[in-house]
Amino acid sequence: EYFTLRYAGVNPANGNLLYYTADGDVTENPDADNDRVWLGKSIVPDWNGSFNLNVDYKGFFLTTQWNYVFGVDRFDNDYADLVDPTAVGQFNLSTDILRAWSQPGDVTDQPSPNAANLNSFGDSDRFLRSADFVRLRFASIGYNFSKEALEGTGFTNARIFFNGENIITFTEWRGFDPETRSNGSREYPTPKTYSVGVEL
């Protein structure tokens, strides 16, 4: 379970980051030792598993496998990098950074690039996100030729198919892949793979 500081948003007066104290008050400078609280969130999922769908009709077939994970929270460090104003001009960034605070009165979720406490409390829950997902792990669609269609060919079975792996993922995760092993930082995302085949 996570034990850390709670992020409270952006101060509209000056663009600095706001945090909650242990008592629930808002401050720009929390006590890193005494204002941490248990968040009731965990890196261990409550549920994970899979389900399948298999359909056959007049030689055509569709096979799918779906995987899901629910009740897991992780630090989205990839997204943190994508909204890091110190990386402007060095890396591609999220367009979310265009919402950064720029003048008094701005109400936004992105702090000023010059916020006085921008990198002071990096281990707060600012980038702690739900890593729940449902993913189409595998799908295969194709056609099985009947024995009648294969008469005289010398083959007893034949089929053509198109396979896909990790085709689509439903998630609120903002980084590259909710399924990375740790905190989603500089890990190669699960690749999408497609293949076409003939089986004789």
PDB file of C-alpha atoms in Angstrom:
ATOM      1  CA  GLU A   1       0.000   0.000   0.000  1.00  0.00           C
ATOM      2  CA  TYR A   2       1.279   3.458  -0.855  1.00  0.00           C
ATOM      3  CA  PHE A   3       2.361   5.785   1.947  1.00  0.00           C
ATOM      4  CA  THR A   4       3.117   9.213   0.542  1.00  0.00           C
ATOM      5  CA  LEU A   5       2.133  12.872   0.149  1.00  0.00           C
ATOM      6  CA  ARG A   6      -1.186  13.781  -1.474  1.00  0.00           C
ATOM      7  CA  TYR A   7      -1.213  16.199  -4.392  1.00  0.00           C
ATOM      8  CA  ALA A   8      -3.898  18.933  -4.242  1.00  0.00           C
ATOM      9  CA  GLY A   9      -3.524  20.664  -7.631  1.00  0.00           C
ATOM     10  CA  VAL A  10      -2.122  23.988  -8.828  1.00  0.00           C
ATOM     11  CA  ASN A  11      -2.249  27.264  -6.934  1.00  0.00           C
ATOM     12  CA  PRO A  12      -4.146  29.676  -9.245  1.00  0.00           C
ATOM     13  CA  ALA A  13      -2.347  32.634  -7.638  1.00  0.00           C
ATOM     14  CA  ASN A  14       1.222  31.668  -8.541  1.00  0.00           C
ATOM     15  CA  GLY A  15       1.252  28.340 -10.442  1.00  0.00           C
ATOM     16  CA  ASN A  16       2.984  26.402  -7.672  1.00  0.00           C
ATOM     17  CA  LEU A  17       1.976  22.856  -6.792  1.00  0.00           C
ATOM     18  CA  LEU A  18      -0.304  22.322  -3.805  1.00  0.00           C
ATOM     19  CA  TYR A  19      -0.320  19.396  -1.378  1.00  0.00           C
ATOM     20  CA  TYR A  20      -2.395  18.207   1.557  1.00  0.00           C
ATOM     21  CA  THR A  21      -0.980  18.006   5.037  1.00  0.00           C
ATOM     22  CA  ALA A  22      -1.725  14.915   7.098  1.00  0.00           C
ATOM     23  CA  ASP A  23      -4.653  16.854   8.625  1.00  0.00           C
ATOM     24  CA  GLY A  24      -6.118  17.769   5.226  1.00  0.00           C
ATOM     25  CA  ASP A  25      -4.973  21.401   5.043  1.00  0.00           C
ATOM     26  CA  VAL A  26      -3.494  22.699   1.771  1.00  0.00           C
ATOM     27  CA  THR A  27       0.124  23.836   1.556  1.00  0.00           C
ATOM     28  CA  GLU A  28       2.860  24.465  -0.998  1.00  0.00           C
ATOM     29  CA  ASN A  29       5.528  23.054   1.322  1.00  0.00           C
ATOM     30  CA  PRO A  30       4.408  19.854   3.044  1.00  0.00           C
ATOM     31  CA  ASP A  31       6.545  18.105   5.593  1.00  0.00           C
ATOM     32  CA  ALA A  32       7.920  15.113   3.663  1.00  0.00           C
ATOM     33  CA  ASP A  33       8.164  13.084   6.876  1.00  0.00           C
ATOM     34  CA  ASN A  34       5.020  13.984   8.801  1.00  0.00           C
ATOM     35  CA  ASP A  35       2.450  14.695   6.060  1.00  0.00           C
ATOM     36  CA  ARG A  36       2.594  11.291   4.401  1.00  0.00           C
ATOM     37  CA  VAL A  37      -0.532   9.151   4.757  1.00  0.00           C
ATOM     38  CA  TRP A  38      -1.671   5.680   3.762  1.00  0.00           C
ATOM     39  CA  LEU A  39      -3.637   6.031   0.518  1.00  0.00           C
ATOM     40  CA  GLY A  40      -5.552   2.753   0.473  1.00  0.00           C
ATOM     41  CA  LYS A  41      -4.081   2.010  -2.966  1.00  0.00           C
ATOM     42  CA  SER A  42      -1.818  -0.882  -3.891  1.00  0.00           C
ATOM     43  CA  ILE A  43       0.468  -2.073  -6.669  1.00  0.00           C
ATOM     44  CA  VAL A  44      -1.081  -5.542  -6.212  1.00  0.00           C
ATOM     45  CA  PRO A  45      -4.266  -5.946  -8.322  1.00  0.00           C
ATOM     46  CA  ASP A  46      -7.542  -7.003  -6.725  1.00  0.00           C
ATOM     47  CA  TRP A  47      -8.546  -8.977  -9.824  1.00  0.00           C
ATOM     48  CA  ASN A  48      -6.780 -10.311 -12.885  1.00  0.00           C
ATOM     49  CA  GLY A  49      -7.746 -12.945 -15.391  1.00  0.00           C
ATOM     50  CA  SER A  50      -8.942 -13.612 -18.897  1.00  0.00           C
ATOM     51  CA  PHE A  51     -11.959 -14.644 -20.925  1.00  0.00           C
ATOM     52  CA  ASN A  52     -12.349 -16.067 -24.421  1.00  0.00           C
ATOM     53  CA  LEU A  53     -14.767 -15.947 -27.330  1.00  0.00           C
ATOM     54  CA  ASN A  54     -14.780 -18.673 -30.003  1.00  0.00           C
ATOM     55  CA  VAL A  55     -17.161 -18.631 -32.974  1.00  0.00           C
ATOM     56  CA  ASP A  56     -17.420 -21.027 -35.956  1.00  0.00           C
ATOM     57  CA  TYR A  57     -19.880 -20.616 -38.831  1.00  0.00           C
ATOM     58  CA  LYS A  58     -19.823 -22.415 -42.185  1.00  0.00           C
ATOM     59  CA  GLY A  59     -16.048 -22.731 -42.187  1.00  0.00           C
ATOM     60  CA  PHE A  60     -15.341 -19.227 -40.914  1.00  0.00           C
ATOM     61  CA  PHE A  61     -13.920 -18.896 -37.419  1.00  0.00           C
ATOM     62  CA  LEU A  62     -13.099 -16.200 -34.902  1.00  0.00           C
ATOM     63  CA  THR A  63     -11.065 -16.857 -31.757  1.00  0.00           C
ATOM     64  CA  THR A  64     -10.249 -14.171 -29.179  1.00  0.00           C
ATOM     65  CA  GLN A  65      -8.581 -13.995 -25.794  1.00  0.00           C
ATOM     66  CA  TRP A  66      -9.028 -10.984 -23.520  1.00  0.00           C
ATOM     67  CA  ASN A  67      -6.978 -10.194 -20.392  1.00  0.00           C
ATOM     68  CA  TYR A  68      -7.978  -7.846 -17.601  1.00  0.00           C
ATOM     69  CA  VAL A  69      -6.518  -6.330 -14.447  1.00  0.00           C
ATOM     70  CA  PHE A  70      -8.604  -4.340 -11.937  1.00  0.00           C
ATOM     71  CA  GLY A  71      -7.793  -2.630  -8.648  1.00  0.00           C
ATOM     72  CA  VAL A  72      -4.126  -1.776  -9.257  1.00  0.00           C
ATOM     73  CA  ASP A  73      -2.416   1.615  -8.954  1.00  0.00           C
ATOM     74  CA  ARG A  74       1.080   2.518 -10.147  1.00  0.00           C
ATOM     75  CA  PHE A  75       3.199   5.608 -10.645  1.00  0.00           C
ATOM     76  CA  ASP A  76       2.920   6.696 -14.287  1.00  0.00           C
ATOM     77  CA  ASN A  77       6.471   7.945 -14.735  1.00  0.00           C
ATOM     78  CA  ASP A  78       6.191   7.937 -18.531  1.00  0.00           C
ATOM     79  CA  TYR A  79       3.378  10.486 -18.320  1.00  0.00           C
ATOM     80  CA  ALA A  80       5.376  12.463 -15.749  1.00  0.00           C
ATOM     81  CA  ASP A  81       8.182  12.718 -18.318  1.00  0.00           C
ATOM     82  CA  LEU A  82       5.697  13.779 -21.007  1.00  0.00           C
ATOM     83  CA  VAL A  83       4.570  16.823 -18.987  1.00  0.00           C
ATOM     84  CA  ASP A  84       7.982  17.771 -17.615  1.00  0.00           C
ATOM     85  CA  PRO A  85       8.591  21.420 -18.601  1.00  0.00           C
ATOM     86  CA  THR A  86      12.345  21.041 -18.114  1.00  0.00           C
ATOM     87  CA  ALA A  87      12.311  18.725 -21.165  1.00  0.00           C
ATOM     88  CA  VAL A  88      10.870  21.320 -23.562  1.00  0.00           C
ATOM     89  CA  GLY A  89      13.104  21.493 -26.638  1.00  0.00           C
ATOM     90  CA  GLN A  90      14.722  18.133 -25.855  1.00  0.00           C
ATOM     91  CA  PHE A  91      11.938  15.533 -26.186  1.00  0.00           C
ATOM     92  CA  ASN A  92       8.450  15.163 -27.597  1.00  0.00           C
ATOM     93  CA  LEU A  93       5.959  16.090 -24.887  1.00  0.00           C
ATOM     94  CA  SER A  94       2.244  15.729 -24.278  1.00  0.00           C
ATOM     95  CA  THR A  95       0.043  18.565 -25.507  1.00  0.00           C
ATOM     96  CA  ASP A  96      -1.259  18.623 -21.910  1.00  0.00           C
ATOM     97  CA  ILE A  97       1.723  20.845 -21.116  1.00  0.00           C
ATOM     98  CA  LEU A  98       0.073  23.596 -23.174  1.00  0.00           C
ATOM     99  CA  ARG A  99      -2.362  23.966 -20.253  1.00  0.00           C
ATOM    100  CA  ALA A 100       0.466  25.049 -17.933  1.00  0.00           C
ATOM    101  CA  TRP A 101      -0.287  27.937 -15.571  1.00  0.00           C
ATOM    102  CA  SER A 102       0.879  31.251 -17.065  1.00  0.00           C
ATOM    103  CA  GLN A 103      -0.772  34.111 -15.167  1.00  0.00           C
ATOM    104  CA  PRO A 104      -2.534  34.750 -11.839  1.00  0.00           C
ATOM    105  CA  GLY A 105      -6.078  33.425 -11.868  1.00  0.00           C
ATOM    106  CA  ASP A 106      -5.410  30.531 -14.266  1.00  0.00           C
ATOM    107  CA  VAL A 107      -7.244  27.397 -13.140  1.00  0.00           C
ATOM    108  CA  THR A 108      -5.441  24.376 -14.586  1.00  0.00           C
ATOM    109  CA  ASP A 109      -4.032  20.958 -13.727  1.00  0.00           C
ATOM    110  CA  GLN A 110      -0.547  21.777 -15.066  1.00  0.00           C
ATOM    111  CA  PRO A 111       1.756  23.898 -12.863  1.00  0.00           C
ATOM    112  CA  SER A 112       3.844  26.807 -14.035  1.00  0.00           C
ATOM    113  CA  PRO A 113       7.077  25.765 -15.806  1.00  0.00           C
ATOM    114  CA  ASN A 114       8.778  28.055 -13.289  1.00  0.00           C
ATOM    115  CA  ALA A 115       6.913  26.830 -10.195  1.00  0.00           C
ATOM    116  CA  ALA A 116       9.066  27.311  -7.102  1.00  0.00           C
ATOM    117  CA  ASN A 117       8.353  23.764  -5.881  1.00  0.00           C
ATOM    118  CA  LEU A 118       8.182  22.015  -9.282  1.00  0.00           C
ATOM    119  CA  ASN A 119      10.548  19.147  -8.480  1.00  0.00           C
ATOM    120  CA  SER A 120      10.489  19.295  -4.683  1.00  0.00           C
ATOM    121  CA  PHE A 121       8.096  16.425  -3.908  1.00  0.00           C
ATOM    122  CA  GLY A 122       8.424  13.957  -6.777  1.00  0.00           C
ATOM    123  CA  ASP A 123       7.240  10.999  -4.721  1.00  0.00           C
ATOM    124  CA  SER A 124       3.778  12.473  -4.016  1.00  0.00           C
ATOM    125  CA  ASP A 125       0.700  10.839  -5.527  1.00  0.00           C
ATOM    126  CA  ARG A 126       0.528  13.404  -8.366  1.00  0.00           C
ATOM    127  CA  PHE A 127       1.299  10.718 -10.940  1.00  0.00           C
ATOM    128  CA  LEU A 128      -0.174   7.756  -9.087  1.00  0.00           C
ATOM    129  CA  ARG A 129      -2.754   6.373 -11.498  1.00  0.00           C
ATOM    130  CA  SER A 130      -5.099   3.471 -11.938  1.00  0.00           C
ATOM    131  CA  ALA A 131      -3.409   0.863 -14.121  1.00  0.00           C
ATOM    132  CA  ASP A 132      -6.626  -1.103 -14.682  1.00  0.00           C
ATOM    133  CA  PHE A 133      -7.039  -2.381 -18.222  1.00  0.00           C
ATOM    134  CA  VAL A 134      -8.867  -4.770 -20.508  1.00  0.00           C
ATOM    135  CA  ARG A 135      -6.748  -5.907 -23.469  1.00  0.00           C
ATOM    136  CA  LEU A 136      -7.526  -7.930 -26.559  1.00  0.00           C
ATOM    137  CA  ARG A 137      -4.494 -10.166 -26.136  1.00  0.00           C
ATOM    138  CA  PHE A 138      -5.059 -12.401 -29.140  1.00  0.00           C
ATOM    139  CA  ALA A 139      -7.475 -12.663 -32.051  1.00  0.00           C
ATOM    140  CA  SER A 140      -7.539 -15.010 -35.003  1.00  0.00           C
ATOM    141  CA  ILE A 141      -9.995 -14.862 -37.884  1.00  0.00           C
ATOM    142  CA  GLY A 142      -9.969 -17.168 -40.879  1.00  0.00           C
ATOM    143  CA  TYR A 143     -11.553 -19.900 -42.928  1.00  0.00           C
ATOM    144  CA  ASN A 144     -11.343 -23.705 -42.740  1.00  0.00           C
ATOM    145  CA  PHE A 145     -11.791 -25.399 -46.113  1.00  0.00           C
ATOM    146  CA  SER A 146     -14.208 -28.328 -46.101  1.00  0.00           C
ATOM    147  CA  LYS A 147     -13.096 -31.854 -46.971  1.00  0.00           C
ATOM    148  CA  GLU A 148     -15.285 -31.645 -50.066  1.00  0.00           C
ATOM    149  CA  ALA A 149     -13.455 -28.536 -51.273  1.00  0.00           C
ATOM    150  CA  LEU A 150     -10.111 -30.314 -50.769  1.00  0.00           C
ATOM    151  CA  GLU A 151     -11.016 -33.474 -52.702  1.00  0.00           C
ATOM    152  CA  GLY A 152      -8.377 -34.307 -55.261  1.00  0.00           C
ATOM    153  CA  THR A 153      -5.841 -31.821 -53.858  1.00  0.00           C
ATOM    154  CA  GLY A 154      -3.951 -34.324 -51.711  1.00  0.00           C
ATOM    155  CA  PHE A 155      -4.644 -32.302 -48.550  1.00  0.00           C
ATOM    156  CA  THR A 156      -6.908 -33.422 -45.729  1.00  0.00           C
ATOM    157  CA  ASN A 157      -7.020 -30.025 -43.966  1.00  0.00           C
ATOM    158  CA  ALA A 158      -6.415 -26.451 -45.058  1.00  0.00           C
ATOM    159  CA  ARG A 159      -7.101 -23.059 -43.566  1.00  0.00           C
ATOM    160  CA  ILE A 160      -6.148 -19.431 -44.004  1.00  0.00           C
ATOM    161  CA  PHE A 161      -6.007 -17.023 -41.076  1.00  0.00           C
ATOM    162  CA  PHE A 162      -5.093 -13.554 -39.855  1.00  0.00           C
ATOM    163  CA  ASN A 163      -3.743 -13.237 -36.292  1.00  0.00           C
ATOM    164  CA  GLY A 164      -3.260 -10.203 -34.093  1.00  0.00           C
ATOM    165  CA  GLU A 165      -1.714  -9.855 -30.642  1.00  0.00           C
ATOM    166  CA  ASN A 166      -2.230  -6.974 -28.184  1.00  0.00           C
ATOM    167  CA  ILE A 167      -4.534  -5.299 -30.683  1.00  0.00           C
ATOM    168  CA  ILE A 168      -6.424  -2.875 -28.456  1.00  0.00           C
ATOM    169  CA  THR A 169      -6.323  -1.853 -24.799  1.00  0.00           C
ATOM    170  CA  PHE A 170      -9.074  -0.123 -22.839  1.00  0.00           C
ATOM    171  CA  THR A 171      -7.545   1.881 -19.970  1.00  0.00           C
ATOM    172  CA  GLU A 172      -7.316   5.295 -18.324  1.00  0.00           C
ATOM    173  CA  TRP A 173      -3.512   4.967 -18.105  1.00  0.00           C
ATOM    174  CA  ARG A 174      -1.766   7.923 -19.786  1.00  0.00           C
ATOM    175  CA  GLY A 175       1.713   6.426 -20.196  1.00  0.00           C
ATOM    176  CA  PHE A 176       2.794   3.978 -22.882  1.00  0.00           C
ATOM    177  CA  ASP A 177       1.532   0.716 -21.401  1.00  0.00           C
ATOM    178  CA  PRO A 178      -0.450  -0.069 -18.216  1.00  0.00           C
ATOM    179  CA  GLU A 179       1.050  -3.558 -18.170  1.00  0.00           C
ATOM    180  CA  THR A 180       4.704  -2.626 -17.697  1.00  0.00           C
ATOM    181  CA  ARG A 181       6.244  -4.374 -14.720  1.00  0.00           C
ATOM    182  CA  SER A 182       7.051  -1.484 -12.395  1.00  0.00           C
ATOM    183  CA  ASN A 183       6.185   2.202 -12.613  1.00  0.00           C
ATOM    184  CA  GLY A 184       5.954   2.715 -16.347  1.00  0.00           C
ATOM    185  CA  SER A 185       9.284   4.433 -16.888  1.00  0.00           C
ATOM    186  CA  ARG A 186      11.382   3.804 -19.985  1.00  0.00           C
ATOM    187  CA  GLU A 187      10.101   0.264 -20.402  1.00  0.00           C
ATOM    188  CA  TYR A 188       9.388  -0.978 -23.904  1.00  0.00           C
ATOM    189  CA  PRO A 189       5.606  -1.318 -24.247  1.00  0.00           C
ATOM    190  CA  THR A 190       3.959  -4.622 -25.119  1.00  0.00           C
ATOM    191  CA  PRO A 191       4.173  -4.758 -28.937  1.00  0.00           C
ATOM    192  CA  LYS A 192       1.281  -5.211 -31.327  1.00  0.00           C
ATOM    193  CA  THR A 193       1.971  -8.126 -33.686  1.00  0.00           C
ATOM    194  CA  TYR A 194       0.065  -9.118 -36.823  1.00  0.00           C
ATOM    195  CA  SER A 195       0.528 -12.191 -38.995  1.00  0.00           C
ATOM    196  CA  VAL A 196      -1.130 -13.849 -41.964  1.00  0.00           C
ATOM    197  CA  GLY A 197      -0.886 -17.591 -42.559  1.00  0.00           C
ATOM    198  CA  VAL A 198      -1.897 -20.611 -44.580  1.00  0.00           C
ATOM    199  CA  GLU A 199      -1.959 -23.976 -42.827  1.00  0.00           C
ATOM    200  CA  LEU A 200      -1.959 -27.177 -44.902  1.00  0.00           C
TER     201      LEU A 200
END
